[in-house]
Coordinates of C-alpha atoms and ligand atoms in Angstrom, one line a residue:
M1 CA 0.1 -0.1 0.1
S2 CA 2.6 2.5 1.0
D3 CA 4.7 1.4 -1.8
R4 CA 1.9 2.5 -4.3
R5 CA 1.4 5.7 -2.2
A6 CA 5.0 6.7 -2.9
L7 CA 5.1 5.6 -6.4
L8 CA 2.3 8.3 -7.1
Q9 CA 5.0 11.1 -6.3
T10 CA 7.2 9.6 -9.2
L11 CA 4.1 10.0 -11.9
P12 CA 5.8 12.3 -14.5
A13 CA 4.3 15.9 -14.5
I14 CA 2.4 16.9 -17.8
D15 CA 5.0 19.5 -18.8
R16 CA 8.1 17.0 -18.4
L17 CA 5.9 14.5 -20.7
L18 CA 5.4 17.0 -23.3
G19 CA 9.0 17.7 -23.3
S20 CA 9.9 14.0 -23.8
E21 CA 11.5 12.8 -27.0
V22 CA 8.5 10.8 -28.2
L23 CA 6.0 13.7 -27.7
T24 CA 8.3 16.3 -28.9
V25 CA 8.6 14.4 -32.3
L26 CA 4.6 13.9 -32.3
E27 CA 4.1 17.7 -32.1
Q28 CA 5.2 18.0 -35.5
T29 CA 2.4 15.9 -36.7
Q30 CA -0.6 16.2 -34.1
P31 CA -2.4 19.2 -32.6
H32 CA -0.9 20.3 -29.2
V33 CA -4.3 20.1 -27.6
L34 CA -4.7 16.4 -28.5
I35 CA -1.3 15.7 -26.9
R36 CA -1.9 17.6 -23.9
D37 CA -5.5 15.9 -23.2
A38 CA -4.0 12.5 -23.8
A39 CA -1.0 13.3 -21.5
Q40 CA -3.4 14.2 -18.9
Q41 CA -5.5 11.3 -19.2
T42 CA -2.9 8.8 -19.5
V43 CA -1.6 10.2 -16.1
D44 CA -5.1 10.0 -14.6
V45 CA -5.2 6.3 -15.4
L46 CA -2.0 5.5 -14.1
R47 CA -2.9 7.1 -11.0
Q48 CA -5.9 5.0 -10.7
Q49 CA -3.8 1.9 -11.7
L50 CA -1.8 2.7 -8.9
L51 CA -4.5 3.3 -6.3
D52 CA -6.2 0.0 -7.3
E53 CA -4.6 -2.7 -5.1
Q54 CA -5.6 -5.5 -7.6
A55 CA -4.0 -3.8 -10.7
P56 CA -0.4 -4.6 -11.7
I57 CA 2.1 -1.8 -11.0
P58 CA 2.8 0.2 -14.3
D59 CA 6.1 1.3 -15.9
L60 CA 6.6 4.8 -14.9
E61 CA 9.6 5.7 -16.8
L62 CA 9.2 8.9 -18.7
E63 CA 9.7 7.6 -22.1
A64 CA 7.3 4.5 -21.3
V65 CA 4.6 6.9 -20.3
A66 CA 5.3 9.2 -23.3
R67 CA 4.7 5.8 -25.6
L68 CA 1.4 5.6 -23.9
V69 CA 0.3 9.1 -24.5
A70 CA 1.3 8.6 -28.1
A71 CA -1.0 5.4 -28.4
R72 CA -3.7 7.4 -26.9
V73 CA -3.1 10.2 -29.4
A74 CA -3.3 7.9 -32.4
E75 CA -6.8 6.7 -31.1
M76 CA -7.9 10.1 -30.5
A77 CA -6.6 11.3 -33.7
K78 CA -8.9 8.6 -35.8
P79 CA -12.0 10.1 -37.1
S80 CA -15.3 9.2 -35.1
L81 CA -17.1 8.7 -38.4
R82 CA -15.3 6.0 -40.2
R83 CA -15.6 3.1 -42.7
V84 CA -16.9 -0.3 -41.6
I85 CA -16.7 -3.6 -43.8
N86 CA -20.1 -5.1 -43.5
V87 CA -20.2 -8.8 -43.8
T88 CA -23.5 -9.3 -41.5
G89 CA -25.3 -10.0 -44.7
T90 CA -27.9 -7.2 -43.8
L91 CA -28.0 -4.9 -46.8
L92 CA -29.7 -1.8 -45.4
H93 CA -28.3 -1.9 -42.0
T94 CA -29.6 1.3 -40.3
N95 CA -26.8 1.5 -37.6
L96 CA -24.1 0.9 -40.7
G97 CA -25.4 4.0 -42.9
R98 CA -28.2 2.0 -44.9
A99 CA -27.6 2.0 -48.6
P100 CA -23.8 2.2 -49.9
L101 CA -23.9 4.7 -52.9
C102 CA -23.3 3.8 -56.7
S103 CA -20.2 5.2 -58.1
D104 CA -22.0 7.7 -60.1
A105 CA -23.4 9.2 -57.0
L106 CA -20.0 9.3 -55.5
Q107 CA -18.6 11.1 -58.6
A108 CA -21.7 13.5 -58.8
I109 CA -20.9 14.7 -55.0
K110 CA -17.4 15.1 -55.8
A111 CA -18.0 17.3 -58.8
V112 CA -20.5 19.5 -57.0
A113 CA -18.9 19.6 -53.6
Q114 CA -15.6 20.7 -55.1
G115 CA -16.6 24.2 -56.3
Y116 CA -19.8 25.8 -57.1
S117 CA -22.9 24.4 -58.6
N118 CA -26.2 25.5 -60.4
L119 CA -27.9 24.4 -57.2
E120 CA -30.6 27.3 -57.2
Y121 CA -29.5 28.9 -60.2
D122 CA -31.2 28.6 -63.7
L123 CA -28.1 28.4 -66.1
D124 CA -30.4 29.1 -69.1
A125 CA -32.0 32.2 -67.8
G126 CA -29.1 33.3 -65.8
K127 CA -31.4 33.8 -62.9
R128 CA -32.5 32.3 -59.8
G129 CA -33.8 28.8 -59.9
K130 CA -35.1 26.0 -57.6
R131 CA -33.1 23.3 -56.0
F132 CA -35.8 20.5 -56.6
T133 CA -35.7 20.8 -60.2
H134 CA -32.6 18.8 -60.5
V135 CA -34.7 15.7 -59.6
E136 CA -38.5 16.5 -60.0
E137 CA -38.4 15.4 -63.7
L138 CA -36.7 12.4 -63.2
I139 CA -38.9 11.3 -60.3
C140 CA -42.0 12.2 -62.2
K141 CA -40.8 10.0 -65.3
L142 CA -39.8 6.9 -63.0
T143 CA -43.2 7.0 -60.9
G144 CA -45.9 8.6 -63.0
G145 CA -46.4 11.4 -60.6
E146 CA -47.3 15.0 -61.8
A147 CA -45.0 16.8 -59.4
A148 CA -42.4 15.7 -57.0
T149 CA -40.2 17.6 -54.1
V150 CA -37.7 16.0 -51.9
V151 CA -36.7 16.6 -48.1
N152 CA -34.0 15.4 -45.7
N153 CA -35.6 12.0 -45.1
N154 CA -38.7 10.2 -45.1
A155 CA -39.8 10.9 -41.6
G156 CA -39.6 14.5 -42.5
A157 CA -41.5 14.2 -45.6
V158 CA -44.3 12.5 -43.7
M159 CA -44.3 15.2 -41.0
L160 CA -44.1 18.0 -43.9
A161 CA -47.0 16.5 -45.7
L162 CA -49.2 16.0 -42.7
A163 CA -48.7 19.7 -41.5
A164 CA -49.2 21.2 -44.8
L165 CA -52.3 19.2 -45.5
S166 CA -54.1 19.1 -42.3
G167 CA -54.4 22.8 -41.4
G168 CA -54.4 21.5 -37.7
H169 CA -57.5 19.4 -38.3
S170 CA -57.5 15.6 -38.1
A171 CA -56.2 12.7 -40.2
I172 CA -57.6 9.3 -40.2
V173 CA -55.4 6.1 -40.0
S174 CA -56.1 2.5 -39.8
R175 CA -55.2 0.9 -36.4
G176 CA -53.4 -1.9 -38.2
E177 CA -51.1 0.8 -39.6
L178 CA -50.0 2.9 -36.5
I179 CA -46.2 1.6 -37.0
E180 CA -43.2 2.3 -35.2
I181 CA -39.8 2.2 -37.2
G182 CA -36.5 2.1 -35.8
G183 CA -37.7 3.3 -32.2
S184 CA -38.3 6.9 -33.0
F185 CA -40.4 7.3 -36.0
R186 CA -44.0 6.4 -34.6
I187 CA -47.3 7.6 -36.4
P188 CA -48.9 8.8 -33.4
D189 CA -46.2 11.0 -32.2
I190 CA -45.2 12.0 -35.6
M191 CA -48.8 13.0 -36.0
A192 CA -48.8 15.1 -32.9
A193 CA -45.6 16.6 -33.5
S194 CA -47.2 17.9 -36.8
G195 CA -50.2 19.4 -35.2
V196 CA -52.5 16.7 -36.7
E197 CA -55.0 15.0 -34.5
L198 CA -55.1 11.4 -35.0
V199 CA -58.4 9.6 -35.6
E200 CA -57.8 5.9 -35.4
V201 CA -60.0 3.7 -37.2
G202 CA -60.6 -0.3 -37.4
T203 CA -58.9 -2.9 -35.5
T204 CA -55.3 -4.2 -35.5
N205 CA -56.0 -6.8 -38.0
K206 CA -59.1 -5.6 -40.1
T207 CA -60.0 -2.2 -41.3
H208 CA -62.8 -1.8 -43.6
L209 CA -63.8 0.7 -46.2
K210 CA -66.9 1.5 -43.9
D211 CA -64.5 2.2 -41.0
Y212 CA -62.8 4.9 -42.9
A213 CA -66.2 6.4 -44.4
N214 CA -67.8 6.5 -40.7
A215 CA -65.0 8.3 -39.3
I216 CA -64.9 11.4 -41.9
D217 CA -66.5 14.3 -40.7
D218 CA -66.0 18.3 -41.3
K219 CA -62.8 18.3 -38.9
T220 CA -61.1 15.5 -41.5
A221 CA -58.1 16.9 -43.4
L222 CA -56.8 13.8 -45.0
I223 CA -56.6 10.0 -45.1
L224 CA -53.2 8.4 -44.2
K225 CA -52.4 5.1 -45.4
V226 CA -48.9 3.7 -44.1
H227 CA -47.1 0.7 -45.4
T228 CA -46.4 -1.8 -42.7
S229 CA -43.0 -2.0 -44.0
N230 CA -41.0 -3.7 -40.8
Y231 CA -43.7 -6.1 -39.9
R232 CA -46.8 -8.3 -41.0
I233 CA -50.1 -9.2 -39.6
L234 CA -50.8 -12.6 -40.6
G235 CA -54.0 -14.6 -40.6
F236 CA -57.4 -13.1 -40.8
T237 CA -56.5 -9.6 -42.2
E238 CA -58.2 -7.1 -44.0
A239 CA -57.0 -3.8 -45.1
V240 CA -58.6 -1.1 -47.5
S241 CA -56.7 -0.8 -51.0
G242 CA -55.5 2.4 -52.4
E243 CA -58.0 2.5 -55.0
E244 CA -60.9 2.4 -52.6
L245 CA -59.1 4.8 -50.2
A246 CA -58.4 7.1 -53.3
E247 CA -62.4 6.9 -54.4
L248 CA -63.8 7.8 -51.0
A249 CA -61.2 10.7 -50.4
Q250 CA -62.4 12.1 -53.7
Q251 CA -66.0 12.0 -52.8
H252 CA -65.3 14.2 -49.6
R253 CA -62.7 16.4 -51.4
I254 CA -59.9 15.4 -49.2
P255 CA -56.6 14.0 -50.1
V256 CA -54.9 10.5 -49.2
L257 CA -51.5 10.5 -48.3
E258 CA -49.5 7.1 -48.5
D259 CA -46.2 6.6 -46.6
L260 CA -44.6 3.8 -48.8
G261 CA -41.5 3.4 -46.7
S262 CA -38.9 1.9 -49.0
G263 CA -40.5 3.2 -52.1
L264 CA -39.7 0.7 -54.8
L265 CA -39.3 2.0 -58.3
I266 CA -38.9 -1.6 -59.8
D267 CA -40.5 -4.9 -59.1
L268 CA -38.3 -7.2 -57.2
T269 CA -40.3 -10.3 -57.5
P270 CA -38.0 -12.0 -60.2
F271 CA -35.1 -12.2 -57.5
G272 CA -37.5 -14.1 -55.3
L273 CA -38.5 -11.2 -53.0
P274 CA -42.1 -10.8 -51.6
R275 CA -44.4 -8.5 -53.6
E276 CA -44.3 -5.0 -52.6
P277 CA -46.3 -2.2 -54.1
T278 CA -44.2 0.1 -56.3
V279 CA -44.2 3.9 -56.1
R280 CA -45.9 3.8 -59.5
E281 CA -48.8 1.5 -58.6
A282 CA -49.6 3.2 -55.4
L283 CA -50.0 6.7 -57.6
K284 CA -51.8 4.8 -60.1
S285 CA -54.5 3.9 -57.5
G286 CA -55.4 7.3 -57.2
I287 CA -53.5 8.4 -54.1
D288 CA -52.8 12.1 -54.0
L289 CA -49.1 11.9 -52.4
V290 CA -46.7 9.3 -51.7
T291 CA -43.6 9.6 -49.7
F292 CA -40.8 7.2 -49.5
S293 CA -37.1 7.1 -48.3
G294 CA -33.8 7.7 -50.6
D295 CA -31.5 5.2 -48.8
K296 CA -33.8 2.0 -48.6
L297 CA -34.5 -0.2 -51.4
L298 CA -33.8 2.7 -53.7
G299 CA -30.3 2.3 -52.7
G300 CA -29.6 6.4 -52.8
P301 CA -28.8 9.1 -50.1
Q302 CA -30.6 9.7 -47.2
A303 CA -33.7 11.4 -48.4
G304 CA -37.4 11.8 -48.1
I305 CA -39.1 12.0 -51.6
I306 CA -42.5 13.2 -52.0
V307 CA -44.4 12.6 -55.3
G308 CA -48.0 12.9 -56.6
K309 CA -50.7 15.5 -57.6
R310 CA -49.3 19.1 -58.5
D311 CA -51.4 20.9 -56.3
V312 CA -50.9 19.0 -53.3
I313 CA -47.0 19.3 -53.8
D314 CA -47.3 23.0 -54.3
K315 CA -49.0 23.1 -50.9
L316 CA -46.3 21.3 -49.3
R317 CA -43.7 23.6 -51.1
K318 CA -45.1 26.7 -49.6
H319 CA -45.2 25.5 -46.0
P320 CA -42.4 26.7 -43.7
M321 CA -41.4 23.4 -42.6
A322 CA -40.3 22.7 -46.1
R323 CA -37.4 25.2 -45.7
A324 CA -36.4 23.8 -42.4
L325 CA -36.3 20.1 -44.0
R326 CA -34.4 21.0 -47.1
I327 CA -32.4 18.8 -48.8
D328 CA -28.5 19.7 -49.2
K329 CA -26.6 19.9 -52.4
L330 CA -24.5 16.8 -51.9
T331 CA -27.4 14.5 -51.3
L332 CA -29.1 16.1 -54.4
A333 CA -26.1 15.4 -56.5
A334 CA -26.1 11.7 -55.1
L335 CA -30.0 11.2 -55.6
E336 CA -30.2 12.5 -59.2
A337 CA -27.3 10.1 -60.2
T338 CA -28.7 7.3 -58.7
L339 CA -32.3 8.2 -60.2
R340 CA -30.6 8.6 -63.5
L341 CA -29.5 4.9 -63.5
Y342 CA -33.1 3.9 -62.9
L343 CA -33.9 5.1 -66.4
D344 CA -32.6 1.9 -67.7
P345 CA -33.6 -0.6 -64.8
Q346 CA -30.9 -3.1 -66.2
K347 CA -28.2 -0.6 -65.5
A348 CA -29.7 0.2 -61.9
L349 CA -29.7 -3.6 -61.2
Q350 CA -26.1 -3.7 -62.0
Q351 CA -24.8 -0.5 -60.6
V352 CA -26.7 0.3 -57.5
P353 CA -25.2 -1.7 -54.8
T354 CA -28.3 -2.4 -52.8
L355 CA -30.1 -3.7 -55.9
K356 CA -26.9 -5.7 -57.1
M357 CA -26.7 -7.1 -53.5
L358 CA -30.3 -8.2 -53.3
S359 CA -30.2 -9.8 -56.8
T360 CA -26.9 -11.6 -56.4
S361 CA -27.8 -15.4 -56.8
V362 CA -26.9 -18.5 -54.5
A363 CA -24.4 -19.7 -57.3
E364 CA -22.5 -16.6 -57.3
L365 CA -22.3 -16.4 -53.6
Q366 CA -21.1 -19.9 -53.5
K367 CA -18.4 -18.9 -56.0
S368 CA -17.3 -15.9 -54.0
C369 CA -17.0 -18.0 -50.8
E370 CA -15.0 -20.7 -52.9
V371 CA -12.6 -17.9 -53.9
L372 CA -12.4 -16.4 -50.3
L373 CA -12.1 -19.6 -48.3
P374 CA -8.6 -20.6 -48.9
Q375 CA -7.4 -16.9 -48.5
I376 CA -9.4 -16.5 -45.3
Q377 CA -7.9 -19.8 -44.0
E378 CA -4.4 -18.5 -45.0
A379 CA -5.0 -15.2 -43.4
V380 CA -6.2 -16.9 -39.9
G381 CA -3.7 -19.9 -40.0
A382 CA -4.3 -22.6 -37.4
A383 CA -6.2 -20.0 -35.2
A384 CA -9.7 -20.9 -36.5
D385 CA -11.4 -23.6 -38.9
C386 CA -13.3 -22.2 -41.7
R387 CA -15.8 -23.7 -43.9
I388 CA -18.6 -22.6 -46.1
V389 CA -22.2 -22.8 -44.8
E390 CA -25.5 -22.0 -45.9
A391 CA -26.8 -18.6 -44.7
T392 CA -29.6 -16.4 -45.1
A393 CA -29.3 -12.6 -45.6
T394 CA -31.9 -10.0 -44.9
V395 CA -32.9 -6.7 -46.3
G396 CA -33.0 -4.8 -43.0
G397 CA -33.6 -1.0 -42.6
G398 CA -37.3 -1.8 -41.8
A399 CA -37.9 -3.2 -45.3
L400 CA -39.2 -6.3 -46.5
P401 CA -39.1 -8.0 -42.9
L402 CA -40.0 -11.5 -43.9
A403 CA -37.6 -11.6 -47.2
E404 CA -34.9 -14.4 -46.6
L405 CA -32.2 -14.2 -49.1
P406 CA -30.9 -17.7 -49.5
G407 CA -27.0 -17.6 -49.8
R408 CA -23.8 -18.9 -48.6
A409 CA -21.3 -17.6 -46.1
I410 CA -18.0 -18.4 -44.6
A411 CA -18.1 -19.7 -40.9
L412 CA -15.2 -19.2 -38.6
A413 CA -14.7 -21.0 -35.6
P414 CA -11.7 -19.7 -33.7
K415 CA -9.8 -22.2 -31.4
D416 CA -8.3 -20.1 -28.6
L417 CA -10.5 -16.9 -28.9
S418 CA -13.9 -16.4 -27.6
L419 CA -16.7 -15.2 -30.2
N420 CA -17.0 -12.0 -28.3
E421 CA -13.0 -11.4 -28.2
L422 CA -12.9 -11.8 -31.8
T423 CA -16.0 -9.7 -32.8
S424 CA -14.6 -6.9 -30.4
R425 CA -11.2 -7.1 -32.1
L426 CA -12.7 -7.0 -35.4
R427 CA -14.5 -4.0 -34.5
S428 CA -11.5 -2.0 -33.5
C429 CA -9.6 -2.7 -36.6
D430 CA -9.5 0.1 -39.3
P431 CA -11.6 -0.2 -41.2
A432 CA -13.7 -2.0 -38.6
V433 CA -15.3 -5.3 -39.5
V434 CA -18.6 -6.1 -38.3
G435 CA -20.0 -9.6 -39.1
R436 CA -22.7 -11.9 -37.4
I437 CA -22.5 -14.6 -35.1
Q438 CA -24.7 -17.7 -35.8
D439 CA -24.8 -21.3 -34.1
D440 CA -21.5 -20.4 -32.3
L441 CA -19.6 -19.4 -35.6
F442 CA -18.6 -15.9 -36.8
L443 CA -20.2 -15.7 -40.4
I444 CA -18.8 -13.6 -43.1
D445 CA -21.3 -13.0 -45.7
P446 CA -20.2 -12.2 -49.2
R447 CA -23.4 -10.6 -50.0
T448 CA -22.6 -7.3 -48.5
L449 CA -18.8 -7.3 -49.0
N450 CA -17.5 -5.0 -51.5
T451 CA -14.8 -6.7 -53.7
D452 CA -12.5 -3.7 -53.0
D453 CA -12.6 -4.4 -49.3
E454 CA -11.5 -8.2 -49.6
A455 CA -7.8 -7.2 -49.0
Q456 CA -8.6 -5.2 -45.8
L457 CA -10.9 -7.7 -44.6
L458 CA -8.2 -10.4 -45.1
Q459 CA -5.6 -8.1 -43.3
A460 CA -8.1 -7.4 -40.5
L461 CA -8.5 -11.4 -40.0
Q462 CA -4.7 -11.8 -39.9
Q463 CA -4.3 -8.9 -37.6
V464 CA -6.9 -10.0 -35.0
F465 CA -5.6 -13.8 -35.0
T466 CA -2.0 -12.8 -34.5
L467 CA -2.5 -10.5 -31.7
Ligands
PLP501 C1 -38.3 3.7 -42.9 C2 -39.8 4.5 -42.8 C3 -39.9 5.6 -42.5 C4 -38.8 6.5 -41.9 O1 -37.9 6.8 -43.1 P1 -36.7 7.7 -43.0 O2 -36.3 7.9 -44.2 O3 -35.8 6.7 -42.2 O4 -36.8 9.0 -42.2 C5 -41.2 6.1 -42.5 N1 -42.2 5.3 -42.6 C6 -42.0 3.8 -43.0 C7 -43.0 3.1 -43.4 C8 -40.8 3.6 -43.2 O5 -40.6 2.2 -43.5

């Protein structure tokens, strides 16, 4: 005890540490504030260690402590937002940033971000233009809508539409569609925040047209239809179709808004995926306004796309919330480039990463695994057994909840390392590697692995097993 107390006196002072050779050299490349903070934190940790009877006694030599500080500086200097190699097999992992962008989108971002752009400037007329014009025509062409606008995300799109169309009155929603997505998007809360009174109709599993019809009164401003994108109610269910709702709403001269969630632009059933309504189908049924996300199955940047009848879109654009939710130029550049690919659906399937991953066949995945297996085995050496297993990927991001994408993955069974330790070490690599554990194996799903990232994945695996 007294030994440890005495050692406290020998902890190097911050100024002495900063004057050490290691840190003097480091000053040339790293900001002084980072080094100073790291030195303070390191000394604090060492002090705690000395006070803890159970902890080993640390090396308190000046240069040894300076090296600890340098290691801490290296950690602090890493960007907080950084790259992750996703081998989870979940395509639209919200925690991992949802959709990776296509290369056209990346180029468009670079071109627009590097200098000035015609974001709100009409180059033909030489006067002020409007930012949404860059995508409006494309969205209309791809969906059959009359007019379109875009905001920050789909949650914003729904809020804006509700606020602009309700005028403080009420909106009717089926009890079967009062969804929660990702914990913070809850229809009742979004409606309250938009100043709309929620009128619930029907039951959890069945809502009929007459339920809507009976609820309409002079306070009804609109009908909201919500796509139950992250769950299904099975068994005895009944929901009212878009056509029926549109007809009812027309009789009462109120609009119908549909929150489609993912907003498919092309039918994905040929790839074995469950049937989902496309934006075009929703609009064709007579729905006035459809909203959807840019970064779900569309495979673009985070955005909320709103498309529908011109008079309704005009109302939204004039609402003050439209300005608060406006989309930035980088997003707009990426969105336009992504949408352009959809003009040729074949091209979109090949070049939009989300669509490409969705449509990868089991045979292709088997082949990727066969190529990767010997490389991974070589990287991990005798530290783990590796083999190819059957694996099911999921879409994620609250889209197509029941869709199972059959495939293959490489399963790792580490010999002397717990799976928890393995995943923790992989997460601390740069880029970090995030995979999934299944049946006591660590799975590497090639479906979500970008070919360009393979070398770094192998490097990370080699590193974590030789630590
Ligand atoms: C995902 C989703 C949202 C939220 O969209 P964001 O783009 O994440 O804001 C809203 N409604 C439905 C039905 C969804 O699936």
